[in-house]
Amino acid sequence: MLIDIRILFDNYEGESGFRSGFGYSCFIKKGYGGILFDTGADNEILIHNLNKAEIKPQMITRVVLSHCHKDHTQGLTGIVNLKKDFNIYAGKSCAETLLNREELKNVNLTFVNSECVEIMNGVYLTGELGENIKEISLLMDTGGGLVVITGCAHAGLREIFKKAKEIINDKIFALVGGLHLKDKKEEEIHELIEFLKSEGVRYIAPSHCTGDLARRLFKKAFHSGFIEAGAGSRIYIGGSCEY
């Protein structure tokens, strides 16, 4: 099945006319459903990029918040001002913060614990992972392998991949999103690259908090499998992945 991912909020510039900012959001179109994964740090930038991408509010049927940091949740206000009839999924650790937001009083909020949740056919949330910063990642079963989407990957890719394979026992062939490697040393990043290759990852679209050094090393290691992702970038994933 073809999955269409559009990066809507990112530190890096992708396509011309899209505005960048520190944070992350992407829109995932799968069949007739649309998932907004994270909402970035700024309402105005997110709405501008939604309009530029020609994504109508009615196309968004689900919103997933990976974790409660402001660079992933602040754009939510702009979204609920456009539309309220969708499900918002967030971790239980975010409950107090979100329930205190006035604009979310009449919105359908579902809080996820450490157990996985299937939010659409073949689309799963890992449940909250990690210790100090709890975070949800999103998994998609393409029929040709798993796609993993992360907000910041605070729990670490090893833990995320372990949980992903417990949910769907298949190879992970694509990784998209923020990987929080901006403070890692080159040796640590090389070790992670070896891990990703050992897991069968063929395509990687790292952005947001990944860091310039890690992006350069990923590009060198994955060659044509490296996807230069930024605000406005579009990624098609099915039995194969292309940018």
JSON list of C-alpha atoms in Angstrom, two decimals, residues 9-216:
[
{"chain": "A", "resi": 9, "resn": "PHE", "atom": "CA", "xyz": [7.21, 21.60, 10.19]},
{"chain": "A", "resi": 10, "resn": "ASP", "atom": "CA", "xyz": [10.95, 21.20, 10.43]},
{"chain": "A", "resi": 11, "resn": "ASN", "atom": "CA", "xyz": [14.19, 23.02, 11.27]},
{"chain": "A", "resi": 12, "resn": "TYR", "atom": "CA", "xyz": [15.41, 22.33, 7.76]},
{"chain": "A", "resi": 13, "resn": "GLU", "atom": "CA", "xyz": [14.06, 23.81, 4.55]},
{"chain": "A", "resi": 14, "resn": "GLY", "atom": "CA", "xyz": [12.66, 21.37, 2.02]},
{"chain": "A", "resi": 15, "resn": "GLU", "atom": "CA", "xyz": [10.58, 22.78, -0.82]},
{"chain": "A", "resi": 16, "resn": "SER", "atom": "CA", "xyz": [10.48, 26.41, -1.85]},
{"chain": "A", "resi": 17, "resn": "GLY", "atom": "CA", "xyz": [7.64, 28.42, -0.30]},
{"chain": "A", "resi": 18, "resn": "PHE", "atom": "CA", "xyz": [7.47, 26.37, 2.87]},
{"chain": "A", "resi": 19, "resn": "ARG", "atom": "CA", "xyz": [8.50, 28.04, 6.11]},
{"chain": "A", "resi": 20, "resn": "SER", "atom": "CA", "xyz": [10.87, 26.34, 8.56]},
{"chain": "A", "resi": 21, "resn": "GLY", "atom": "CA", "xyz": [11.07, 26.52, 12.36]},
{"chain": "A", "resi": 22, "resn": "PHE", "atom": "CA", "xyz": [12.42, 24.53, 15.29]},
{"chain": "A", "resi": 23, "resn": "GLY", "atom": "CA", "xyz": [10.02, 21.65, 15.71]},
{"chain": "A", "resi": 24, "resn": "TYR", "atom": "CA", "xyz": [8.45, 18.75, 13.83]},
{"chain": "A", "resi": 25, "resn": "SER", "atom": "CA", "xyz": [5.21, 17.80, 12.14]},
{"chain": "A", "resi": 26, "resn": "CYS", "atom": "CA", "xyz": [4.29, 15.59, 9.22]},
{"chain": "A", "resi": 27, "resn": "PHE", "atom": "CA", "xyz": [1.06, 14.56, 7.51]},
{"chain": "A", "resi": 28, "resn": "ILE", "atom": "CA", "xyz": [0.62, 10.91, 6.63]},
{"chain": "A", "resi": 29, "resn": "LYS", "atom": "CA", "xyz": [-1.94, 10.01, 3.99]},
{"chain": "A", "resi": 30, "resn": "LYS", "atom": "CA", "xyz": [-2.88, 6.34, 3.94]},
{"chain": "A", "resi": 31, "resn": "GLY", "atom": "CA", "xyz": [-5.88, 5.31, 1.91]},
{"chain": "A", "resi": 32, "resn": "TYR", "atom": "CA", "xyz": [-8.74, 7.68, 2.74]},
{"chain": "A", "resi": 33, "resn": "GLY", "atom": "CA", "xyz": [-7.35, 8.60, 6.16]},
{"chain": "A", "resi": 34, "resn": "GLY", "atom": "CA", "xyz": [-4.92, 11.31, 7.18]},
{"chain": "A", "resi": 35, "resn": "ILE", "atom": "CA", "xyz": [-2.76, 11.45, 10.29]},
{"chain": "A", "resi": 36, "resn": "LEU", "atom": "CA", "xyz": [-1.08, 14.61, 11.53]},
{"chain": "A", "resi": 37, "resn": "PHE", "atom": "CA", "xyz": [1.94, 13.45, 13.51]},
{"chain": "A", "resi": 38, "resn": "ASP", "atom": "CA", "xyz": [3.02, 16.26, 15.86]},
{"chain": "A", "resi": 39, "resn": "THR", "atom": "CA", "xyz": [2.13, 19.90, 15.24]},
{"chain": "A", "resi": 40, "resn": "GLY", "atom": "CA", "xyz": [5.38, 21.86, 15.42]},
{"chain": "A", "resi": 41, "resn": "ALA", "atom": "CA", "xyz": [6.08, 24.92, 17.56]},
{"chain": "A", "resi": 42, "resn": "ASP", "atom": "CA", "xyz": [4.10, 27.65, 15.84]},
{"chain": "A", "resi": 43, "resn": "ASN", "atom": "CA", "xyz": [0.47, 27.90, 14.69]},
{"chain": "A", "resi": 44, "resn": "GLU", "atom": "CA", "xyz": [1.15, 30.40, 11.92]},
{"chain": "A", "resi": 45, "resn": "ILE", "atom": "CA", "xyz": [3.97, 28.39, 10.34]},
{"chain": "A", "resi": 46, "resn": "LEU", "atom": "CA", "xyz": [2.03, 25.12, 10.52]},
{"chain": "A", "resi": 47, "resn": "ILE", "atom": "CA", "xyz": [-1.12, 26.59, 8.95]},
{"chain": "A", "resi": 48, "resn": "HIS", "atom": "CA", "xyz": [0.92, 28.33, 6.24]},
{"chain": "A", "resi": 49, "resn": "ASN", "atom": "CA", "xyz": [2.61, 25.04, 5.35]},
{"chain": "A", "resi": 50, "resn": "LEU", "atom": "CA", "xyz": [-0.67, 23.11, 5.44]},
{"chain": "A", "resi": 51, "resn": "ASN", "atom": "CA", "xyz": [-2.15, 25.59, 2.97]},
{"chain": "A", "resi": 52, "resn": "LYS", "atom": "CA", "xyz": [0.98, 25.48, 0.80]},
{"chain": "A", "resi": 53, "resn": "ALA", "atom": "CA", "xyz": [0.75, 21.67, 0.71]},
{"chain": "A", "resi": 54, "resn": "GLU", "atom": "CA", "xyz": [-2.97, 21.93, -0.13]},
{"chain": "A", "resi": 55, "resn": "ILE", "atom": "CA", "xyz": [-3.92, 19.77, 2.84]},
{"chain": "A", "resi": 56, "resn": "LYS", "atom": "CA", "xyz": [-7.51, 20.60, 3.78]},
{"chain": "A", "resi": 57, "resn": "PRO", "atom": "CA", "xyz": [-8.65, 20.37, 7.43]},
{"chain": "A", "resi": 58, "resn": "GLN", "atom": "CA", "xyz": [-11.17, 17.66, 6.52]},
{"chain": "A", "resi": 59, "resn": "MET", "atom": "CA", "xyz": [-8.28, 15.46, 5.36]},
{"chain": "A", "resi": 60, "resn": "ILE", "atom": "CA", "xyz": [-7.01, 15.22, 8.96]},
{"chain": "A", "resi": 61, "resn": "THR", "atom": "CA", "xyz": [-8.85, 12.42, 10.76]},
{"chain": "A", "resi": 62, "resn": "ARG", "atom": "CA", "xyz": [-6.32, 11.74, 13.54]},
{"chain": "A", "resi": 63, "resn": "VAL", "atom": "CA", "xyz": [-3.65, 13.72, 15.36]},
{"chain": "A", "resi": 64, "resn": "VAL", "atom": "CA", "xyz": [-0.78, 12.02, 17.20]},
{"chain": "A", "resi": 65, "resn": "LEU", "atom": "CA", "xyz": [1.45, 13.89, 19.65]},
{"chain": "A", "resi": 66, "resn": "SER", "atom": "CA", "xyz": [4.72, 12.06, 20.18]},
{"chain": "A", "resi": 67, "resn": "HIS", "atom": "CA", "xyz": [5.48, 13.89, 23.43]},
{"chain": "A", "resi": 68, "resn": "CYS", "atom": "CA", "xyz": [4.58, 17.12, 25.17]},
{"chain": "A", "resi": 69, "resn": "HIS", "atom": "CA", "xyz": [7.53, 19.34, 24.33]},
{"chain": "A", "resi": 70, "resn": "LYS", "atom": "CA", "xyz": [6.35, 22.65, 22.87]},
{"chain": "A", "resi": 71, "resn": "ASP", "atom": "CA", "xyz": [8.19, 22.18, 19.57]},
{"chain": "A", "resi": 72, "resn": "HIS", "atom": "CA", "xyz": [5.81, 19.27, 18.89]},
{"chain": "A", "resi": 73, "resn": "THR", "atom": "CA", "xyz": [2.53, 20.53, 20.35]},
{"chain": "A", "resi": 74, "resn": "GLN", "atom": "CA", "xyz": [2.21, 24.31, 20.01]},
{"chain": "A", "resi": 75, "resn": "GLY", "atom": "CA", "xyz": [0.68, 24.14, 16.55]},
{"chain": "A", "resi": 76, "resn": "LEU", "atom": "CA", "xyz": [-2.23, 22.13, 17.94]},
{"chain": "A", "resi": 77, "resn": "THR", "atom": "CA", "xyz": [-4.16, 25.33, 18.75]},
{"chain": "A", "resi": 78, "resn": "GLY", "atom": "CA", "xyz": [-4.23, 26.34, 15.10]},
{"chain": "A", "resi": 79, "resn": "ILE", "atom": "CA", "xyz": [-5.43, 22.89, 14.06]},
{"chain": "A", "resi": 80, "resn": "VAL", "atom": "CA", "xyz": [-8.34, 22.69, 16.52]},
{"chain": "A", "resi": 81, "resn": "ASN", "atom": "CA", "xyz": [-9.40, 26.20, 15.51]},
{"chain": "A", "resi": 82, "resn": "LEU", "atom": "CA", "xyz": [-9.86, 24.84, 11.99]},
{"chain": "A", "resi": 83, "resn": "LYS", "atom": "CA", "xyz": [-11.49, 21.54, 12.93]},
{"chain": "A", "resi": 84, "resn": "LYS", "atom": "CA", "xyz": [-12.50, 19.68, 16.10]},
{"chain": "A", "resi": 85, "resn": "ASP", "atom": "CA", "xyz": [-13.96, 16.39, 14.87]},
{"chain": "A", "resi": 86, "resn": "PHE", "atom": "CA", "xyz": [-10.87, 14.22, 14.95]},
{"chain": "A", "resi": 87, "resn": "ASN", "atom": "CA", "xyz": [-9.19, 12.01, 17.54]},
{"chain": "A", "resi": 88, "resn": "ILE", "atom": "CA", "xyz": [-6.06, 13.28, 19.27]},
{"chain": "A", "resi": 89, "resn": "TYR", "atom": "CA", "xyz": [-3.73, 10.60, 20.64]},
{"chain": "A", "resi": 90, "resn": "ALA", "atom": "CA", "xyz": [-1.11, 11.48, 23.24]},
{"chain": "A", "resi": 91, "resn": "GLY", "atom": "CA", "xyz": [0.80, 9.74, 26.01]},
{"chain": "A", "resi": 92, "resn": "LYS", "atom": "CA", "xyz": [-0.59, 9.58, 29.54]},
{"chain": "A", "resi": 93, "resn": "SER", "atom": "CA", "xyz": [2.36, 11.67, 30.69]},
{"chain": "A", "resi": 94, "resn": "CYS", "atom": "CA", "xyz": [0.85, 14.55, 28.66]},
{"chain": "A", "resi": 95, "resn": "ALA", "atom": "CA", "xyz": [-2.61, 14.30, 30.22]},
{"chain": "A", "resi": 96, "resn": "GLU", "atom": "CA", "xyz": [-2.30, 17.05, 32.82]},
{"chain": "A", "resi": 97, "resn": "THR", "atom": "CA", "xyz": [-0.74, 19.50, 30.35]},
{"chain": "A", "resi": 98, "resn": "LEU", "atom": "CA", "xyz": [-3.29, 18.92, 27.59]},
{"chain": "A", "resi": 99, "resn": "LEU", "atom": "CA", "xyz": [-6.36, 18.80, 29.80]},
{"chain": "A", "resi": 100, "resn": "ASN", "atom": "CA", "xyz": [-5.47, 22.25, 31.12]},
{"chain": "A", "resi": 101, "resn": "ARG", "atom": "CA", "xyz": [-5.47, 23.77, 27.62]},
{"chain": "A", "resi": 102, "resn": "GLU", "atom": "CA", "xyz": [-8.71, 25.68, 27.13]},
{"chain": "A", "resi": 103, "resn": "GLU", "atom": "CA", "xyz": [-8.90, 25.08, 23.36]},
{"chain": "A", "resi": 104, "resn": "LEU", "atom": "CA", "xyz": [-8.93, 21.30, 23.94]},
{"chain": "A", "resi": 105, "resn": "LYS", "atom": "CA", "xyz": [-11.94, 21.21, 26.30]},
{"chain": "A", "resi": 106, "resn": "ASN", "atom": "CA", "xyz": [-14.32, 19.86, 23.63]},
{"chain": "A", "resi": 107, "resn": "VAL", "atom": "CA", "xyz": [-11.87, 17.77, 21.63]},
{"chain": "A", "resi": 108, "resn": "ASN", "atom": "CA", "xyz": [-11.71, 13.98, 21.69]},
{"chain": "A", "resi": 109, "resn": "LEU", "atom": "CA", "xyz": [-8.48, 13.16, 23.54]},
{"chain": "A", "resi": 110, "resn": "THR", "atom": "CA", "xyz": [-7.22, 9.59, 23.91]},
{"chain": "A", "resi": 111, "resn": "PHE", "atom": "CA", "xyz": [-4.31, 9.00, 26.28]},
{"chain": "A", "resi": 112, "resn": "VAL", "atom": "CA", "xyz": [-2.00, 6.08, 25.57]},
{"chain": "A", "resi": 113, "resn": "ASN", "atom": "CA", "xyz": [0.00, 4.18, 28.20]},
{"chain": "A", "resi": 114, "resn": "SER", "atom": "CA", "xyz": [2.88, 1.80, 27.50]},
{"chain": "A", "resi": 115, "resn": "GLU", "atom": "CA", "xyz": [0.70, -0.58, 25.44]},
{"chain": "A", "resi": 116, "resn": "CYS", "atom": "CA", "xyz": [0.54, -0.35, 21.64]},
{"chain": "A", "resi": 117, "resn": "VAL", "atom": "CA", "xyz": [-2.61, 1.02, 19.99]},
{"chain": "A", "resi": 118, "resn": "GLU", "atom": "CA", "xyz": [-3.78, 0.43, 16.42]},
{"chain": "A", "resi": 119, "resn": "ILE", "atom": "CA", "xyz": [-5.24, 3.75, 15.24]},
{"chain": "A", "resi": 120, "resn": "MET", "atom": "CA", "xyz": [-5.86, 2.76, 11.62]},
{"chain": "A", "resi": 121, "resn": "ASN", "atom": "CA", "xyz": [-5.56, -0.46, 9.70]},
{"chain": "A", "resi": 122, "resn": "GLY", "atom": "CA", "xyz": [-1.83, -1.25, 9.71]},
{"chain": "A", "resi": 123, "resn": "VAL", "atom": "CA", "xyz": [-0.91, 1.90, 11.67]},
{"chain": "A", "resi": 124, "resn": "TYR", "atom": "CA", "xyz": [0.21, 1.52, 15.29]},
{"chain": "A", "resi": 125, "resn": "LEU", "atom": "CA", "xyz": [1.42, 3.65, 18.16]},
{"chain": "A", "resi": 126, "resn": "THR", "atom": "CA", "xyz": [4.20, 2.04, 20.20]},
{"chain": "A", "resi": 127, "resn": "GLY", "atom": "CA", "xyz": [2.80, 3.32, 23.47]},
{"chain": "A", "resi": 128, "resn": "GLU", "atom": "CA", "xyz": [4.96, 5.50, 25.68]},
{"chain": "A", "resi": 129, "resn": "LEU", "atom": "CA", "xyz": [8.62, 4.49, 25.79]},
{"chain": "A", "resi": 130, "resn": "GLY", "atom": "CA", "xyz": [11.55, 5.90, 27.74]},
{"chain": "A", "resi": 131, "resn": "GLU", "atom": "CA", "xyz": [12.27, 7.00, 31.28]},
{"chain": "A", "resi": 132, "resn": "ASN", "atom": "CA", "xyz": [12.84, 10.73, 31.81]},
{"chain": "A", "resi": 133, "resn": "ILE", "atom": "CA", "xyz": [11.06, 11.82, 28.64]},
{"chain": "A", "resi": 134, "resn": "LYS", "atom": "CA", "xyz": [8.29, 9.46, 27.60]},
{"chain": "A", "resi": 135, "resn": "GLU", "atom": "CA", "xyz": [7.53, 9.37, 23.91]},
{"chain": "A", "resi": 136, "resn": "ILE", "atom": "CA", "xyz": [5.29, 7.62, 21.38]},
{"chain": "A", "resi": 137, "resn": "SER", "atom": "CA", "xyz": [6.49, 6.56, 17.94]},
{"chain": "A", "resi": 138, "resn": "LEU", "atom": "CA", "xyz": [4.28, 5.62, 15.01]},
{"chain": "A", "resi": 139, "resn": "LEU", "atom": "CA", "xyz": [4.60, 2.39, 12.99]},
{"chain": "A", "resi": 140, "resn": "MET", "atom": "CA", "xyz": [3.18, 1.60, 9.56]},
{"chain": "A", "resi": 141, "resn": "ASP", "atom": "CA", "xyz": [2.99, -1.86, 8.05]},
{"chain": "A", "resi": 142, "resn": "THR", "atom": "CA", "xyz": [3.44, -1.40, 4.29]},
{"chain": "A", "resi": 143, "resn": "GLY", "atom": "CA", "xyz": [3.36, -5.09, 3.45]},
{"chain": "A", "resi": 144, "resn": "GLY", "atom": "CA", "xyz": [7.00, -4.79, 2.41]},
{"chain": "A", "resi": 145, "resn": "GLY", "atom": "CA", "xyz": [8.40, -3.88, 5.81]},
{"chain": "A", "resi": 146, "resn": "LEU", "atom": "CA", "xyz": [7.82, -1.40, 8.61]},
{"chain": "A", "resi": 147, "resn": "VAL", "atom": "CA", "xyz": [8.12, 2.37, 8.51]},
{"chain": "A", "resi": 148, "resn": "VAL", "atom": "CA", "xyz": [8.96, 4.02, 11.83]},
{"chain": "A", "resi": 149, "resn": "ILE", "atom": "CA", "xyz": [8.17, 7.71, 12.41]},
{"chain": "A", "resi": 150, "resn": "THR", "atom": "CA", "xyz": [9.66, 9.48, 15.43]},
{"chain": "A", "resi": 151, "resn": "GLY", "atom": "CA", "xyz": [9.26, 12.96, 16.89]},
{"chain": "A", "resi": 152, "resn": "CYS", "atom": "CA", "xyz": [12.60, 13.05, 18.70]},
{"chain": "A", "resi": 153, "resn": "ALA", "atom": "CA", "xyz": [13.33, 9.38, 19.51]},
{"chain": "A", "resi": 154, "resn": "HIS", "atom": "CA", "xyz": [14.10, 10.30, 23.12]},
{"chain": "A", "resi": 155, "resn": "ALA", "atom": "CA", "xyz": [13.69, 6.65, 24.15]},
{"chain": "A", "resi": 156, "resn": "GLY", "atom": "CA", "xyz": [16.50, 5.64, 21.78]},
{"chain": "A", "resi": 157, "resn": "LEU", "atom": "CA", "xyz": [16.20, 3.80, 18.49]},
{"chain": "A", "resi": 158, "resn": "ARG", "atom": "CA", "xyz": [17.16, 0.45, 19.97]},
{"chain": "A", "resi": 159, "resn": "GLU", "atom": "CA", "xyz": [14.22, 0.53, 22.37]},
{"chain": "A", "resi": 160, "resn": "ILE", "atom": "CA", "xyz": [11.86, 1.84, 19.69]},
{"chain": "A", "resi": 161, "resn": "PHE", "atom": "CA", "xyz": [12.89, -0.86, 17.21]},
{"chain": "A", "resi": 162, "resn": "LYS", "atom": "CA", "xyz": [12.59, -3.57, 19.85]},
{"chain": "A", "resi": 163, "resn": "LYS", "atom": "CA", "xyz": [9.01, -2.51, 20.61]},
{"chain": "A", "resi": 164, "resn": "ALA", "atom": "CA", "xyz": [8.18, -2.15, 16.91]},
{"chain": "A", "resi": 165, "resn": "LYS", "atom": "CA", "xyz": [9.23, -5.74, 16.19]},
{"chain": "A", "resi": 166, "resn": "GLU", "atom": "CA", "xyz": [7.23, -6.98, 19.17]},
{"chain": "A", "resi": 167, "resn": "ILE", "atom": "CA", "xyz": [4.16, -5.36, 17.63]},
{"chain": "A", "resi": 168, "resn": "ILE", "atom": "CA", "xyz": [4.82, -6.47, 14.03]},
{"chain": "A", "resi": 169, "resn": "ASN", "atom": "CA", "xyz": [7.44, -9.13, 13.48]},
{"chain": "A", "resi": 170, "resn": "ASP", "atom": "CA", "xyz": [8.88, -7.75, 10.27]},
{"chain": "A", "resi": 171, "resn": "LYS", "atom": "CA", "xyz": [11.96, -5.88, 9.09]},
{"chain": "A", "resi": 172, "resn": "ILE", "atom": "CA", "xyz": [12.16, -2.11, 9.55]},
{"chain": "A", "resi": 173, "resn": "PHE", "atom": "CA", "xyz": [13.04, -0.71, 6.17]},
{"chain": "A", "resi": 174, "resn": "ALA", "atom": "CA", "xyz": [12.40, 3.05, 6.59]},
{"chain": "A", "resi": 175, "resn": "LEU", "atom": "CA", "xyz": [12.96, 5.57, 9.38]},
{"chain": "A", "resi": 176, "resn": "VAL", "atom": "CA", "xyz": [11.53, 9.11, 9.29]},
{"chain": "A", "resi": 177, "resn": "GLY", "atom": "CA", "xyz": [11.69, 11.99, 11.78]},
{"chain": "A", "resi": 178, "resn": "GLY", "atom": "CA", "xyz": [13.76, 13.56, 14.53]},
{"chain": "A", "resi": 179, "resn": "LEU", "atom": "CA", "xyz": [16.45, 11.31, 16.05]},
{"chain": "A", "resi": 180, "resn": "HIS", "atom": "CA", "xyz": [17.94, 13.57, 18.77]},
{"chain": "A", "resi": 181, "resn": "LEU", "atom": "CA", "xyz": [21.57, 12.98, 17.85]},
{"chain": "A", "resi": 182, "resn": "LYS", "atom": "CA", "xyz": [22.69, 16.62, 17.76]},
{"chain": "A", "resi": 183, "resn": "ASP", "atom": "CA", "xyz": [24.92, 16.20, 20.82]},
{"chain": "A", "resi": 184, "resn": "LYS", "atom": "CA", "xyz": [26.31, 12.77, 19.94]},
{"chain": "A", "resi": 185, "resn": "LYS", "atom": "CA", "xyz": [29.93, 12.14, 18.98]},
{"chain": "A", "resi": 186, "resn": "GLU", "atom": "CA", "xyz": [30.90, 10.74, 15.60]},
{"chain": "A", "resi": 187, "resn": "GLU", "atom": "CA", "xyz": [31.81, 7.33, 17.06]},
{"chain": "A", "resi": 188, "resn": "GLU", "atom": "CA", "xyz": [28.38, 7.01, 18.69]},
{"chain": "A", "resi": 189, "resn": "ILE", "atom": "CA", "xyz": [26.65, 7.88, 15.41]},
{"chain": "A", "resi": 190, "resn": "HIS", "atom": "CA", "xyz": [28.72, 5.31, 13.50]},
{"chain": "A", "resi": 191, "resn": "GLU", "atom": "CA", "xyz": [27.67, 2.67, 16.04]},
{"chain": "A", "resi": 192, "resn": "LEU", "atom": "CA", "xyz": [24.04, 3.63, 15.49]},
{"chain": "A", "resi": 193, "resn": "ILE", "atom": "CA", "xyz": [24.47, 3.42, 11.72]},
{"chain": "A", "resi": 194, "resn": "GLU", "atom": "CA", "xyz": [25.78, -0.14, 12.08]},
{"chain": "A", "resi": 195, "resn": "PHE", "atom": "CA", "xyz": [22.77, -0.99, 14.26]},
{"chain": "A", "resi": 196, "resn": "LEU", "atom": "CA", "xyz": [20.33, 0.45, 11.71]},
{"chain": "A", "resi": 197, "resn": "LYS", "atom": "CA", "xyz": [21.93, -1.49, 8.88]},
{"chain": "A", "resi": 198, "resn": "SER", "atom": "CA", "xyz": [21.88, -4.69, 10.93]},
{"chain": "A", "resi": 199, "resn": "GLU", "atom": "CA", "xyz": [18.13, -4.15, 11.38]},
{"chain": "A", "resi": 200, "resn": "GLY", "atom": "CA", "xyz": [17.64, -3.90, 7.62]},
{"chain": "A", "resi": 201, "resn": "VAL", "atom": "CA", "xyz": [16.95, -0.16, 7.37]},
{"chain": "A", "resi": 202, "resn": "ARG", "atom": "CA", "xyz": [17.30, 0.87, 3.72]},
{"chain": "A", "resi": 203, "resn": "TYR", "atom": "CA", "xyz": [15.85, 4.37, 3.76]},
{"chain": "A", "resi": 204, "resn": "ILE", "atom": "CA", "xyz": [16.27, 7.15, 6.30]},
{"chain": "A", "resi": 205, "resn": "ALA", "atom": "CA", "xyz": [14.78, 10.67, 6.35]},
{"chain": "A", "resi": 206, "resn": "PRO", "atom": "CA", "xyz": [16.29, 12.26, 9.49]},
{"chain": "A", "resi": 207, "resn": "SER", "atom": "CA", "xyz": [15.45, 15.83, 10.43]},
{"chain": "A", "resi": 208, "resn": "HIS", "atom": "CA", "xyz": [14.56, 18.20, 13.30]},
{"chain": "A", "resi": 209, "resn": "CYS", "atom": "CA", "xyz": [16.83, 17.33, 16.27]},
{"chain": "A", "resi": 210, "resn": "THR", "atom": "CA", "xyz": [19.02, 14.83, 14.39]},
{"chain": "A", "resi": 211, "resn": "GLY", "atom": "CA", "xyz": [21.86, 17.34, 13.97]},
{"chain": "A", "resi": 212, "resn": "ASP", "atom": "CA", "xyz": [24.02, 18.27, 10.99]},
{"chain": "A", "resi": 213, "resn": "LEU", "atom": "CA", "xyz": [26.84, 15.85, 11.79]},
{"chain": "A", "resi": 214, "resn": "ALA", "atom": "CA", "xyz": [24.51, 12.86, 12.00]},
{"chain": "A", "resi": 215, "resn": "ARG", "atom": "CA", "xyz": [22.75, 13.87, 8.79]},
{"chain": "A", "resi": 216, "resn": "ARG", "atom": "CA", "xyz": [26.08, 14.06, 6.96]}
]
